[in-house]
mmCIF file of C-alpha atoms in Angstrom:
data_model
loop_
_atom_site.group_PDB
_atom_site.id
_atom_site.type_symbol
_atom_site.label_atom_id
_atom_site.label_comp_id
_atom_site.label_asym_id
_atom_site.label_seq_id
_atom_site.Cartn_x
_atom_site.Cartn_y
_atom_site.Cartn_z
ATOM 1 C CA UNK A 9 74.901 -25.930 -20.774
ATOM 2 C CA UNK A 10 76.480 -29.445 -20.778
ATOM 3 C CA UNK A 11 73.254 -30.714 -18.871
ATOM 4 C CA UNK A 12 70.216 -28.706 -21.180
ATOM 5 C CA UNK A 13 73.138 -30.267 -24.475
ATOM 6 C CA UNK A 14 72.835 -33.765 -23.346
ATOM 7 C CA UNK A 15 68.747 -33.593 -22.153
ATOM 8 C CA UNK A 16 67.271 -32.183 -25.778
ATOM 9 C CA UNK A 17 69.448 -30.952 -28.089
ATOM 10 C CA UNK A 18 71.864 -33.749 -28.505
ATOM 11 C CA UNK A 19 68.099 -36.355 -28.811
ATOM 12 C CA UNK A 20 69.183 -35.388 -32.458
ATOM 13 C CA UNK A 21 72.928 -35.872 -32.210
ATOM 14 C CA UNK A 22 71.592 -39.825 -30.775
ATOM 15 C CA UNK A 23 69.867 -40.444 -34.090
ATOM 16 C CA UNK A 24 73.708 -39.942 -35.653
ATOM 17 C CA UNK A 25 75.529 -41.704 -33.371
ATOM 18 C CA UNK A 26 74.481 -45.082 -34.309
ATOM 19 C CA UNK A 27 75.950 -44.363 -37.792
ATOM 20 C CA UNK A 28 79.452 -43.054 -36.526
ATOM 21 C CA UNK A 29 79.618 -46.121 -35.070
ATOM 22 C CA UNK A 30 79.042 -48.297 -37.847
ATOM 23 C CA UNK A 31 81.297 -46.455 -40.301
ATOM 24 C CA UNK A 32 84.443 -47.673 -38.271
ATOM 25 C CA UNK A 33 83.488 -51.121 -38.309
ATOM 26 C CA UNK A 34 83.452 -51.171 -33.985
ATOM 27 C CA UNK A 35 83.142 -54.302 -32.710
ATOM 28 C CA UNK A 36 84.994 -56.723 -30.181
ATOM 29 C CA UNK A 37 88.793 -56.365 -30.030
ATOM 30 C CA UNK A 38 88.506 -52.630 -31.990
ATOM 31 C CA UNK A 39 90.667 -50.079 -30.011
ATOM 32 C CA UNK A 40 88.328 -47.004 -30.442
ATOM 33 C CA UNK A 41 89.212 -43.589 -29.920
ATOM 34 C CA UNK A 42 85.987 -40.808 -29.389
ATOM 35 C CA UNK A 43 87.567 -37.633 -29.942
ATOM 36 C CA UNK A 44 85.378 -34.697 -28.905
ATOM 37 C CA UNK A 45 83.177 -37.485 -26.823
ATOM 38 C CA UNK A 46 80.898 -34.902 -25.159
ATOM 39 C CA UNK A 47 78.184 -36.177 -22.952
ATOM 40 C CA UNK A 48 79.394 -40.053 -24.255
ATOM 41 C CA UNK A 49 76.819 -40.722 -26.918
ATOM 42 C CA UNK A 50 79.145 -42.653 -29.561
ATOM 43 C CA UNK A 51 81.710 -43.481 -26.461
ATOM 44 C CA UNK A 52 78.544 -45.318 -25.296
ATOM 45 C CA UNK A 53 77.754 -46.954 -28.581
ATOM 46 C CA UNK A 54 81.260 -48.009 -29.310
ATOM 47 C CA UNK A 55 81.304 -50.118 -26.165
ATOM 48 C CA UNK A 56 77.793 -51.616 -26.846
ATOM 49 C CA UNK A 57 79.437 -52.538 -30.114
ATOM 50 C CA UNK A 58 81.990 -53.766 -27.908
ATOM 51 C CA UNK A 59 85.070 -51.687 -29.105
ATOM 52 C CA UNK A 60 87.557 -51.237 -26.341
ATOM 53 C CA UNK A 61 86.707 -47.374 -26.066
ATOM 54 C CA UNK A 62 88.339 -44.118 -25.166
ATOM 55 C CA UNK A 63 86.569 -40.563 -24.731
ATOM 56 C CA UNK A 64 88.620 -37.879 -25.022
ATOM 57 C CA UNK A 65 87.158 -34.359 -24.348
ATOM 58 C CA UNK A 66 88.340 -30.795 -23.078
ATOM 59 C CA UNK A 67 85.066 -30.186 -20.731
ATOM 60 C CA UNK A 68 85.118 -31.478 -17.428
ATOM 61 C CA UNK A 69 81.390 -30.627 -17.335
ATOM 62 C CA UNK A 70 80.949 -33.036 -20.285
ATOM 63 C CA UNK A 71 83.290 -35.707 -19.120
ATOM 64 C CA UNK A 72 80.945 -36.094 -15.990
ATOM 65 C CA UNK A 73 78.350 -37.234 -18.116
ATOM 66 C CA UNK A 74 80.327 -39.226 -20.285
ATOM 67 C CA UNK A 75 81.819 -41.535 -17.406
ATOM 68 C CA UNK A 76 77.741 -41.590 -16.143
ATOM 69 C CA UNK A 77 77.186 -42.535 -19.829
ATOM 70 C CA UNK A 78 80.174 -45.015 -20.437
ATOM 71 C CA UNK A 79 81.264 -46.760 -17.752
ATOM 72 C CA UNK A 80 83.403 -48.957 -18.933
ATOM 73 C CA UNK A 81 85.062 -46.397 -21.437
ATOM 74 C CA UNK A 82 88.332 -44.884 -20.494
ATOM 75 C CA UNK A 83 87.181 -41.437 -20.180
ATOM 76 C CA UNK A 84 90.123 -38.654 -20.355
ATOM 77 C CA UNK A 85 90.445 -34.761 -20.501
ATOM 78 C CA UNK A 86 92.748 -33.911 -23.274
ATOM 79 C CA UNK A 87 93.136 -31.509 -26.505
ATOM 80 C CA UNK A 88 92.093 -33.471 -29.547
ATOM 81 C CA UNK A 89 94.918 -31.103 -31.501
ATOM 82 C CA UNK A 90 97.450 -32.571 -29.804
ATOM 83 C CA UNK A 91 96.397 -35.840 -28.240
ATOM 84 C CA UNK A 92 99.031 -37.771 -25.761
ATOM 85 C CA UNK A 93 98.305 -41.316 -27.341
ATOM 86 C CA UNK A 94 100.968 -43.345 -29.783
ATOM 87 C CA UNK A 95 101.205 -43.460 -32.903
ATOM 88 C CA UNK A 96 99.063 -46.142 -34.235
ATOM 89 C CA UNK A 97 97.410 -46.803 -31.431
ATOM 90 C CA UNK A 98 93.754 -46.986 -32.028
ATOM 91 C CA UNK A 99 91.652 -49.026 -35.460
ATOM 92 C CA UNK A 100 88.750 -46.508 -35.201
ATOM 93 C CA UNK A 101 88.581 -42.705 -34.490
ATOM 94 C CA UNK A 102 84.813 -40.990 -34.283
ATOM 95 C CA UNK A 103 84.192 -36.983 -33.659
ATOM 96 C CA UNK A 104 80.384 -36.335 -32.901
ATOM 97 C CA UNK A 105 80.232 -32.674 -33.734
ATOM 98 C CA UNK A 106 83.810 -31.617 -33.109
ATOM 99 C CA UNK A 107 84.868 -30.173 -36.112
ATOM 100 C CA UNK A 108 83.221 -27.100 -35.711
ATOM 101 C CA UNK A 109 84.307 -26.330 -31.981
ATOM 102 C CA UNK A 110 88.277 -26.727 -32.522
ATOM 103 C CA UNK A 111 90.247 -24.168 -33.115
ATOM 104 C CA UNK A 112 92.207 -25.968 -36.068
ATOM 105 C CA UNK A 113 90.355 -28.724 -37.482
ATOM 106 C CA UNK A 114 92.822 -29.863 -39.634
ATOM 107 C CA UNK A 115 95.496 -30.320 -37.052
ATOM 108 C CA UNK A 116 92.583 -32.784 -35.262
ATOM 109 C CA UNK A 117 92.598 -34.842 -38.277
ATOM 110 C CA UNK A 118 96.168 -34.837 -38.152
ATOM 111 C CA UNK A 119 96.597 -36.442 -34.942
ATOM 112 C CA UNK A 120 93.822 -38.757 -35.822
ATOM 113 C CA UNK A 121 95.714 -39.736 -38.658
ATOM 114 C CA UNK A 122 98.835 -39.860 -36.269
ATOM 115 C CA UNK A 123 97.125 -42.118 -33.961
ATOM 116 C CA UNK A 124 95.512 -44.449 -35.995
ATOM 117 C CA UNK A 125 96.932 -47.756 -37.407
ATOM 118 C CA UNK A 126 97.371 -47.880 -41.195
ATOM 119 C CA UNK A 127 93.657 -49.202 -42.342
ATOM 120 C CA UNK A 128 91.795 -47.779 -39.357
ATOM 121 C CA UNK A 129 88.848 -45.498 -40.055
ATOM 122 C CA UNK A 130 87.667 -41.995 -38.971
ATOM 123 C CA UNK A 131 84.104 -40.643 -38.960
ATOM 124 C CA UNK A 132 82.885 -37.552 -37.758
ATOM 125 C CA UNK A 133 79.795 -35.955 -38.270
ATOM 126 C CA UNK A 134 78.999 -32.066 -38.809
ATOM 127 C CA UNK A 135 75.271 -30.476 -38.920
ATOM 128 C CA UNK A 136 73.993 -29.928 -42.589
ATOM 129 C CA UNK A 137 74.079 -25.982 -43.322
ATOM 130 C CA UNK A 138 71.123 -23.790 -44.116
ATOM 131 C CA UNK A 139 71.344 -24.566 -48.035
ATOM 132 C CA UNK A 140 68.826 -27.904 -47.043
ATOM 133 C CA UNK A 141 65.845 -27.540 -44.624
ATOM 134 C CA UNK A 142 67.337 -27.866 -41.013
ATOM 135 C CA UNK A 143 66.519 -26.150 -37.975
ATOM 136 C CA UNK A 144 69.964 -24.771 -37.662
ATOM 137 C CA UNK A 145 69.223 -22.657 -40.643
ATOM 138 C CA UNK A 146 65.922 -21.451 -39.111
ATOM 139 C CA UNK A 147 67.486 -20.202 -35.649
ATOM 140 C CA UNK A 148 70.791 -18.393 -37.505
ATOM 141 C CA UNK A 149 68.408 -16.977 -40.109
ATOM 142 C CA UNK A 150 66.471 -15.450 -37.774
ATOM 143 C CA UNK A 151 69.861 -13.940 -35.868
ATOM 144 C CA UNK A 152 71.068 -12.637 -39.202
ATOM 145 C CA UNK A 153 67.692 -10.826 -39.476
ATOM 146 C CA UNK A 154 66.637 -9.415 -35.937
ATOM 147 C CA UNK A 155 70.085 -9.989 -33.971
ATOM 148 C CA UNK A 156 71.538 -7.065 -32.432
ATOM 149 C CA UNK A 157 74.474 -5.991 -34.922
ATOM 150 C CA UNK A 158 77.507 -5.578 -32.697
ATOM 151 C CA UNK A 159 76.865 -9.216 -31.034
ATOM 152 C CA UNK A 160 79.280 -11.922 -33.326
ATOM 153 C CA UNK A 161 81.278 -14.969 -32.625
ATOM 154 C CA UNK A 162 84.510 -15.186 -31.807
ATOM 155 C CA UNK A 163 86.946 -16.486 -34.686
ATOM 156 C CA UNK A 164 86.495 -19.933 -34.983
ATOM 157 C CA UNK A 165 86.003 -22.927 -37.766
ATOM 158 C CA UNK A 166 82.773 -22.602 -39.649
ATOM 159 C CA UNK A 167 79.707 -24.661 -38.097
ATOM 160 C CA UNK A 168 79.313 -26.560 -41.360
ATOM 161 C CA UNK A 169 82.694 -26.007 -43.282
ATOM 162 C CA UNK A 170 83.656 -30.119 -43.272
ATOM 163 C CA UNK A 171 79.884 -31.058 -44.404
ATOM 164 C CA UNK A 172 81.604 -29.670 -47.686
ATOM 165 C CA UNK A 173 83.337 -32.640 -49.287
ATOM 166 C CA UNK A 174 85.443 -29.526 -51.001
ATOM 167 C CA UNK A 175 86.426 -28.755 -47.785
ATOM 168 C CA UNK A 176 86.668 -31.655 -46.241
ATOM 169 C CA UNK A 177 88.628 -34.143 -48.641
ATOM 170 C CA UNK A 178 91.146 -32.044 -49.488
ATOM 171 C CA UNK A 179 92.112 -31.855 -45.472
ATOM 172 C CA UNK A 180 91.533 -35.552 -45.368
ATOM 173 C CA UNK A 181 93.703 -36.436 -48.068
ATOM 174 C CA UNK A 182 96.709 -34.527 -47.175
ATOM 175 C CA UNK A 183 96.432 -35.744 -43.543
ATOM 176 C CA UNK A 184 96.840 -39.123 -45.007
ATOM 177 C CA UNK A 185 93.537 -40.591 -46.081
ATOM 178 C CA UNK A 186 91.938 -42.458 -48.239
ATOM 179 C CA UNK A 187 88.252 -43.679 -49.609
ATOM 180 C CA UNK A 188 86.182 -40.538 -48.712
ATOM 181 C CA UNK A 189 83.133 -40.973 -48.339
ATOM 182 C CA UNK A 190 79.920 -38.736 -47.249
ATOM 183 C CA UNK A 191 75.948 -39.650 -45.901
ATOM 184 C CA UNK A 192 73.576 -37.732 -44.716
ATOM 185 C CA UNK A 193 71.593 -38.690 -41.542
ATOM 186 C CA UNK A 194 68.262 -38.080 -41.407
ATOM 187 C CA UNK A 195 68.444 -36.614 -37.666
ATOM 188 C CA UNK A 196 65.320 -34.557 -36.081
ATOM 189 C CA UNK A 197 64.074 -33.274 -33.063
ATOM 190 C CA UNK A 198 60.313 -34.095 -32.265
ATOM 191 C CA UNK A 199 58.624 -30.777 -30.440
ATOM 192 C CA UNK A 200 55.686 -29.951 -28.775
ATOM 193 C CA UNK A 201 56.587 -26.051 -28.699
ATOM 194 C CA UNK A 202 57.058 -24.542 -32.413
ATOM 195 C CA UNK A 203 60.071 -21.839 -30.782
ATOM 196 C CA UNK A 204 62.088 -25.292 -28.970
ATOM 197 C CA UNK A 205 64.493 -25.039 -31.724
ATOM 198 C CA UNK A 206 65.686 -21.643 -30.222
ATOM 199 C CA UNK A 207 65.538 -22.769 -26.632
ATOM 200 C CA UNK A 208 67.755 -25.324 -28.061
ATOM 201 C CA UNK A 209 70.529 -23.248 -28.976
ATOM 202 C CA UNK A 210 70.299 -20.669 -26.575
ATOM 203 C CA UNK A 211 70.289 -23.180 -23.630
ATOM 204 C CA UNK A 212 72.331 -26.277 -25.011
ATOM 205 C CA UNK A 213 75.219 -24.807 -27.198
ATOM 206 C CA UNK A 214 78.388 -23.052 -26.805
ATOM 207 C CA UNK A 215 78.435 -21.113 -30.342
ATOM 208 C CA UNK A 216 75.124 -20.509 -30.695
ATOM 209 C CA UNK A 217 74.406 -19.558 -27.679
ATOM 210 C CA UNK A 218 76.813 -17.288 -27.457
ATOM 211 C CA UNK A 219 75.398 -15.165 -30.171
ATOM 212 C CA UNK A 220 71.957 -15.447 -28.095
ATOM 213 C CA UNK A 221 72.376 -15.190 -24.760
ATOM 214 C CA UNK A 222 73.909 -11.680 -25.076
ATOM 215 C CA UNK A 223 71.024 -10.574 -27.140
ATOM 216 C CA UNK A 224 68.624 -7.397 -25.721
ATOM 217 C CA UNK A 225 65.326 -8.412 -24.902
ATOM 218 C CA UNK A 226 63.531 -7.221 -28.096
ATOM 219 C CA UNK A 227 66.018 -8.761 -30.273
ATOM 220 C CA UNK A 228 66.024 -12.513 -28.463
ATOM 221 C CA UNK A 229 61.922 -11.804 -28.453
ATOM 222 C CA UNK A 230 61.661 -11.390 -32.395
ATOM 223 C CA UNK A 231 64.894 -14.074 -33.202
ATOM 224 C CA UNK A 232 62.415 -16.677 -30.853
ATOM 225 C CA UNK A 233 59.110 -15.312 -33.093
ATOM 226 C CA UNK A 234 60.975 -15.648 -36.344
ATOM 227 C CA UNK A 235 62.146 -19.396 -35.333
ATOM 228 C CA UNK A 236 58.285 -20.296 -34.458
ATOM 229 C CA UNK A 237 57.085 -18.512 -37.928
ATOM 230 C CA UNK A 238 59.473 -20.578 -39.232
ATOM 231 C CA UNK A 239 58.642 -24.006 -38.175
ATOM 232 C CA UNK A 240 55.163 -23.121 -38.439
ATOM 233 C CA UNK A 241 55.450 -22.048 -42.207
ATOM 234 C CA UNK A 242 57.552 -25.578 -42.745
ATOM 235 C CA UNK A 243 56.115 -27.928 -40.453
ATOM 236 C CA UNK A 244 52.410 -27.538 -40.139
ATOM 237 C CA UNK A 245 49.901 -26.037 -36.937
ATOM 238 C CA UNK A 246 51.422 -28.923 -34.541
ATOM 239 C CA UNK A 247 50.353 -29.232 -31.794
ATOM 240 C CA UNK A 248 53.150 -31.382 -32.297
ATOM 241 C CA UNK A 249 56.367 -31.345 -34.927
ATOM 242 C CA UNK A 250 59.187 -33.314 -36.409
ATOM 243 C CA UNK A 251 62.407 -30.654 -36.890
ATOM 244 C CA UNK A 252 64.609 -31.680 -39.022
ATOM 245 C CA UNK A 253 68.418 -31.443 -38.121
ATOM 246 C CA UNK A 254 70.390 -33.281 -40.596
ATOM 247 C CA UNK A 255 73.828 -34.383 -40.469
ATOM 248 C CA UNK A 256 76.542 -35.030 -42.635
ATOM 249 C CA UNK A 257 78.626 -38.002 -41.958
ATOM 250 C CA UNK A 258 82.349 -38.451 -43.283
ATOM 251 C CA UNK A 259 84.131 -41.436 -43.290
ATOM 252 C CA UNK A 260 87.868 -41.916 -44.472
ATOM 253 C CA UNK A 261 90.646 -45.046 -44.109
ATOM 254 C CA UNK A 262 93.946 -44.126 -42.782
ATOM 255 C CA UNK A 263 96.564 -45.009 -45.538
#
């Protein structure tokens, strides 16, 4: 899963890195802190910005690729609820797609909070939810209509809960943050195969693919039809197609 994450579905995720980046000001001398790091797509552009970089993740799977990725990172295995760093030890904290795979999201931006230096700056990023045009809305749409009933997730954060500034300030704030601010990233995945989207998710994500691996084989048959109606009904008769996948990007400034 870590492999198929890093090989196509995170070619979108690398269209939002360079922004993460950018929103905590990384540069030479920054102490930079990639909770979440995954495969080491912002670990990677923190230290081209020349940050002096740590990559923190739970998967040793993912930590292979992010030492392949990031060299010259520190790359560690650790729970980004309760992280073994000082207090105020880092100017910049990023989370690529965390949020929605921790049990506790708020406690995360505690510790970020906790670890940062007063005036250093957090941004994560979160997937856009189906209320906009996004190819996350067309695979789950199509699982809420011709998934097998009795197949659900197990409890968990909502996949797009903090691209809600209602949701997410309010956390934010009482962690001990200032200067909110959202963007949205423009982030796509270009296909030659109208159904990739759900090859995507089934192959190349832990929450998603949960709900589809499990499914019978008439159910994942007419979820993978409804995905390629979909993007056909949105996107055109190909042969090829631009996805879109957009992401929310928050930014805050530790008080």
């Amino acid at each position: 899963m870590a492999q198929s994450y890093a090989r196509v579905f995170a070619k979108a995720a690398d269209m939002v890195a360079p922004h993460l980046v950018k929103a905590v000001r990384a540069g030479p001398g920054v102490k930079a802190l990639d909770l979440c790091c995954g495969h080491g797509n912002v670990t990677s552009g923190l230290v081209q910005a020349g940050a002096l970089t740590t990559g923190l993740d739970f998967s040793p799977a993912m930590l292979c690729l992010a030492r392949a990725a990031a060299p010259q990172a520190r790359i560690v295995e650790g729970d980004a609820m309760a992280l073994d760093f000082d207090d105020a030890s880092f100017d910049a904290v990023t989370i690529g797609f965390g949020m929605p795979h921790v049990p506790d999201p708020p406690r995360v931006v505690a510790e970020a909070r906790r670890v940062l230096r007063p005036g250093g700056r957090l941004a994560f990023s979160v997937w856009c939810g189906p209320d906009v045009d996004t190819a996350l809305g067309y695979v789950f749409g199509a699982i809420g209509q011709h998934g097998a009933p009795y197949i659900s997730l197990p409890p968990g954060p909502g996949a797009n809960d903090y691209a809600d500034p209602a949701i997410a300030f309010p956390v934010l704030e009482a962690a001990g943050f200032t200067d909110c601010l959202q963007s949205t990233v423009a982030s796509k995945w270009e296909v030659d195969d109208p159904g990739a989207p759900y090859d995507f998710f089934l192959n190349g994500t832990a929450r998603g693919g949960a709900l589809l691996r499990p499914q019978p084989p008439e159910n994942a048959a007419a979820i993978r039809a409804a995905v390629v109606a979909k993007v056909l009904e949105k996107h055109g008769r190909g042969p090829q197609w631009d996805v879109p996948i957009p992401a929310v990007v928050t930014v805050a400034v530790a008080v």
